[in-house]
mmCIF file of C-alpha atoms in Angstrom:
data_model
loop_
_atom_site.group_PDB
_atom_site.id
_atom_site.type_symbol
_atom_site.label_atom_id
_atom_site.label_comp_id
_atom_site.label_asym_id
_atom_site.label_seq_id
_atom_site.Cartn_x
_atom_site.Cartn_y
_atom_site.Cartn_z
ATOM 1 C CA UNK A 1 -6.859 -8.489 25.710
ATOM 2 C CA UNK A 2 -3.928 -9.787 27.690
ATOM 3 C CA UNK A 3 -5.676 -13.167 27.699
ATOM 4 C CA UNK A 4 -5.866 -13.228 24.005
ATOM 5 C CA UNK A 5 -2.176 -12.403 23.389
ATOM 6 C CA UNK A 6 -0.810 -14.865 25.971
ATOM 7 C CA UNK A 7 -2.948 -17.596 24.400
ATOM 8 C CA UNK A 8 -1.217 -16.599 20.880
ATOM 9 C CA UNK A 9 2.240 -16.418 22.568
ATOM 10 C CA UNK A 10 1.926 -19.845 23.878
ATOM 11 C CA UNK A 11 0.407 -21.278 20.704
ATOM 12 C CA UNK A 12 3.450 -20.011 18.951
ATOM 13 C CA UNK A 13 5.761 -21.439 21.553
ATOM 14 C CA UNK A 14 3.872 -25.078 21.509
ATOM 15 C CA UNK A 15 4.220 -24.873 17.665
ATOM 16 C CA UNK A 16 7.612 -23.837 17.403
ATOM 17 C CA UNK A 17 8.824 -26.814 20.152
ATOM 18 C CA UNK A 18 6.849 -29.453 18.149
ATOM 19 C CA UNK A 19 8.351 -28.628 14.924
ATOM 20 C CA UNK A 20 11.887 -27.999 15.957
ATOM 21 C CA UNK A 21 12.053 -31.295 18.085
ATOM 22 C CA UNK A 22 10.159 -33.372 15.313
ATOM 23 C CA UNK A 23 7.287 -34.593 16.842
ATOM 24 C CA UNK A 24 5.201 -33.686 13.796
ATOM 25 C CA UNK A 25 7.060 -35.155 11.506
ATOM 26 C CA UNK A 26 7.345 -38.393 13.475
ATOM 27 C CA UNK A 27 3.133 -38.356 13.923
ATOM 28 C CA UNK A 28 2.519 -37.392 10.691
ATOM 29 C CA UNK A 29 4.995 -39.623 8.568
ATOM 30 C CA UNK A 30 2.458 -42.433 8.152
ATOM 31 C CA UNK A 31 -0.197 -40.200 7.006
ATOM 32 C CA UNK A 32 1.975 -38.122 4.646
ATOM 33 C CA UNK A 33 3.246 -41.585 3.185
ATOM 34 C CA UNK A 34 -0.445 -42.897 2.555
ATOM 35 C CA UNK A 35 -1.445 -39.525 0.771
ATOM 36 C CA UNK A 36 -1.204 -40.321 -2.639
ATOM 37 C CA UNK A 37 -3.453 -38.379 -5.196
ATOM 38 C CA UNK A 38 -5.070 -35.041 -4.654
ATOM 39 C CA UNK A 39 -8.304 -36.261 -2.779
ATOM 40 C CA UNK A 40 -6.417 -38.043 -0.020
ATOM 41 C CA UNK A 41 -4.041 -35.368 0.396
ATOM 42 C CA UNK A 42 -6.675 -32.535 0.552
ATOM 43 C CA UNK A 43 -8.539 -34.472 2.992
ATOM 44 C CA UNK A 44 -5.730 -35.317 5.446
ATOM 45 C CA UNK A 45 -4.847 -31.591 5.030
ATOM 46 C CA UNK A 46 -8.153 -30.712 6.159
ATOM 47 C CA UNK A 47 -7.895 -32.869 9.190
ATOM 48 C CA UNK A 48 -4.638 -31.854 10.337
ATOM 49 C CA UNK A 49 -5.746 -28.105 9.611
ATOM 50 C CA UNK A 50 -8.441 -28.823 12.017
ATOM 51 C CA UNK A 51 -6.559 -30.813 14.686
ATOM 52 C CA UNK A 52 -3.697 -28.119 14.382
ATOM 53 C CA UNK A 53 -6.338 -25.306 15.327
ATOM 54 C CA UNK A 54 -7.630 -27.256 18.346
ATOM 55 C CA UNK A 55 -4.610 -28.441 19.613
ATOM 56 C CA UNK A 56 -2.247 -25.239 19.266
ATOM 57 C CA UNK A 57 -5.012 -22.930 19.877
ATOM 58 C CA UNK A 58 -3.590 -20.822 17.435
ATOM 59 C CA UNK A 59 -4.881 -20.423 13.798
ATOM 60 C CA UNK A 60 -1.467 -18.962 12.328
ATOM 61 C CA UNK A 61 0.748 -21.742 13.962
ATOM 62 C CA UNK A 62 -1.778 -24.539 12.422
ATOM 63 C CA UNK A 63 -1.222 -22.844 9.183
ATOM 64 C CA UNK A 64 2.632 -22.824 9.296
ATOM 65 C CA UNK A 65 3.006 -26.278 10.606
ATOM 66 C CA UNK A 66 0.676 -27.588 7.964
ATOM 67 C CA UNK A 67 2.283 -25.565 5.297
ATOM 68 C CA UNK A 68 5.834 -27.007 6.229
ATOM 69 C CA UNK A 69 4.602 -30.598 6.722
ATOM 70 C CA UNK A 70 2.946 -30.778 3.414
ATOM 71 C CA UNK A 71 5.103 -28.509 0.913
ATOM 72 C CA UNK A 72 7.246 -31.365 -0.030
ATOM 73 C CA UNK A 73 4.420 -34.143 -0.513
ATOM 74 C CA UNK A 74 2.491 -31.913 -2.722
ATOM 75 C CA UNK A 75 5.573 -31.050 -4.860
ATOM 76 C CA UNK A 76 5.957 -34.805 -4.974
ATOM 77 C CA UNK A 77 2.618 -35.656 -6.041
ATOM 78 C CA UNK A 78 2.887 -32.650 -8.846
ATOM 79 C CA UNK A 79 0.294 -30.621 -7.325
ATOM 80 C CA UNK A 80 0.873 -26.766 -7.079
ATOM 81 C CA UNK A 81 1.574 -25.034 -3.792
ATOM 82 C CA UNK A 82 -1.426 -22.605 -4.658
ATOM 83 C CA UNK A 83 -3.584 -25.588 -3.468
ATOM 84 C CA UNK A 84 -1.590 -26.398 -0.579
ATOM 85 C CA UNK A 85 -2.227 -22.590 0.494
ATOM 86 C CA UNK A 86 -6.125 -23.028 -0.268
ATOM 87 C CA UNK A 87 -6.607 -26.023 1.523
ATOM 88 C CA UNK A 88 -4.864 -24.807 4.708
ATOM 89 C CA UNK A 89 -6.590 -21.364 4.245
ATOM 90 C CA UNK A 90 -10.091 -23.061 3.885
ATOM 91 C CA UNK A 91 -9.358 -25.735 6.926
ATOM 92 C CA UNK A 92 -8.015 -23.473 9.561
ATOM 93 C CA UNK A 93 -9.249 -19.874 9.091
ATOM 94 C CA UNK A 94 -12.834 -20.686 8.853
ATOM 95 C CA UNK A 95 -13.099 -23.195 11.543
ATOM 96 C CA UNK A 96 -10.461 -21.223 13.785
ATOM 97 C CA UNK A 97 -13.971 -19.197 15.190
ATOM 98 C CA UNK A 98 -15.732 -22.071 16.454
ATOM 99 C CA UNK A 99 -13.186 -23.312 19.431
ATOM 100 C CA UNK A 100 -13.608 -21.294 22.304
ATOM 101 C CA UNK A 101 -9.891 -21.598 23.481
ATOM 102 C CA UNK A 102 -8.725 -20.239 20.015
ATOM 103 C CA UNK A 103 -7.576 -16.690 20.155
ATOM 104 C CA UNK A 104 -10.206 -16.070 16.872
ATOM 105 C CA UNK A 105 -12.864 -17.906 18.991
ATOM 106 C CA UNK A 106 -11.983 -15.942 21.786
ATOM 107 C CA UNK A 107 -12.434 -12.607 19.985
ATOM 108 C CA UNK A 108 -15.542 -13.652 18.254
ATOM 109 C CA UNK A 109 -17.177 -14.495 21.618
ATOM 110 C CA UNK A 110 -16.231 -11.347 22.901
ATOM 111 C CA UNK A 111 -17.475 -9.220 20.233
ATOM 112 C CA UNK A 112 -20.661 -11.042 19.731
ATOM 113 C CA UNK A 113 -21.222 -11.739 23.335
ATOM 114 C CA UNK A 114 -22.389 -15.044 23.040
ATOM 115 C CA UNK A 115 -20.890 -18.389 23.117
ATOM 116 C CA UNK A 116 -19.106 -20.108 19.968
ATOM 117 C CA UNK A 117 -21.760 -22.682 19.254
ATOM 118 C CA UNK A 118 -24.426 -20.341 19.430
ATOM 119 C CA UNK A 119 -23.379 -18.466 16.035
ATOM 120 C CA UNK A 120 -22.544 -21.510 14.406
ATOM 121 C CA UNK A 121 -25.731 -22.316 12.588
ATOM 122 C CA UNK A 122 -25.398 -18.675 11.004
ATOM 123 C CA UNK A 123 -21.857 -19.161 9.479
ATOM 124 C CA UNK A 124 -23.052 -20.272 6.264
ATOM 125 C CA UNK A 125 -19.466 -19.358 4.716
ATOM 126 C CA UNK A 126 -17.507 -21.345 7.476
ATOM 127 C CA UNK A 127 -19.705 -24.228 6.729
ATOM 128 C CA UNK A 128 -20.040 -24.400 3.052
ATOM 129 C CA UNK A 129 -16.455 -23.554 2.341
ATOM 130 C CA UNK A 130 -14.862 -26.712 3.200
ATOM 131 C CA UNK A 131 -17.857 -28.794 1.791
ATOM 132 C CA UNK A 132 -17.820 -27.338 -1.236
ATOM 133 C CA UNK A 133 -14.183 -27.448 -1.764
ATOM 134 C CA UNK A 134 -13.949 -31.172 -0.964
ATOM 135 C CA UNK A 135 -16.799 -31.778 -3.454
ATOM 136 C CA UNK A 136 -15.123 -29.759 -6.268
ATOM 137 C CA UNK A 137 -11.751 -31.786 -5.212
ATOM 138 C CA UNK A 138 -13.420 -35.090 -5.589
ATOM 139 C CA UNK A 139 -14.580 -34.430 -9.052
ATOM 140 C CA UNK A 140 -11.232 -32.967 -10.103
ATOM 141 C CA UNK A 141 -12.460 -29.278 -10.728
ATOM 142 C CA UNK A 142 -10.014 -26.321 -10.085
ATOM 143 C CA UNK A 143 -6.855 -28.633 -9.175
ATOM 144 C CA UNK A 144 -3.754 -26.831 -10.483
ATOM 145 C CA UNK A 145 -0.872 -29.253 -10.997
ATOM 146 C CA UNK A 146 2.371 -28.260 -11.094
ATOM 147 C CA UNK A 147 3.746 -27.645 -14.653
ATOM 148 C CA UNK A 148 7.219 -29.586 -15.796
ATOM 149 C CA UNK A 149 9.506 -27.782 -17.983
#
């Protein structure tokens, strides 16, 4: 249990340092500048969510950092923040358990008693959610735009 807690603590510390120093904004400024339209923006949000989980080893840090990075970009594009929340949730929460060095992955491997990739074929929800979401986004179904008053 202490290993999981310490991993979480280190992940939060790393996320705070990366955010405060400004490394994330510097690295992702090119990606956010090119992100025009919901299709590209959702794909970039997914990729940075996956990378955030892999690098910080904590799903909550990846969610927090993606929310802070993309909040203004989604507003600029006229896409509601509910869509940002949806993409962050779909890219981080369901992906976290497949990485053995994340807290979710360590928990799942301990509870199930198998390696993380052994339960991958049985994780239908985790595998299908990003695919269905991207297909719906490509066809423009379920996209919430902000209303101008």
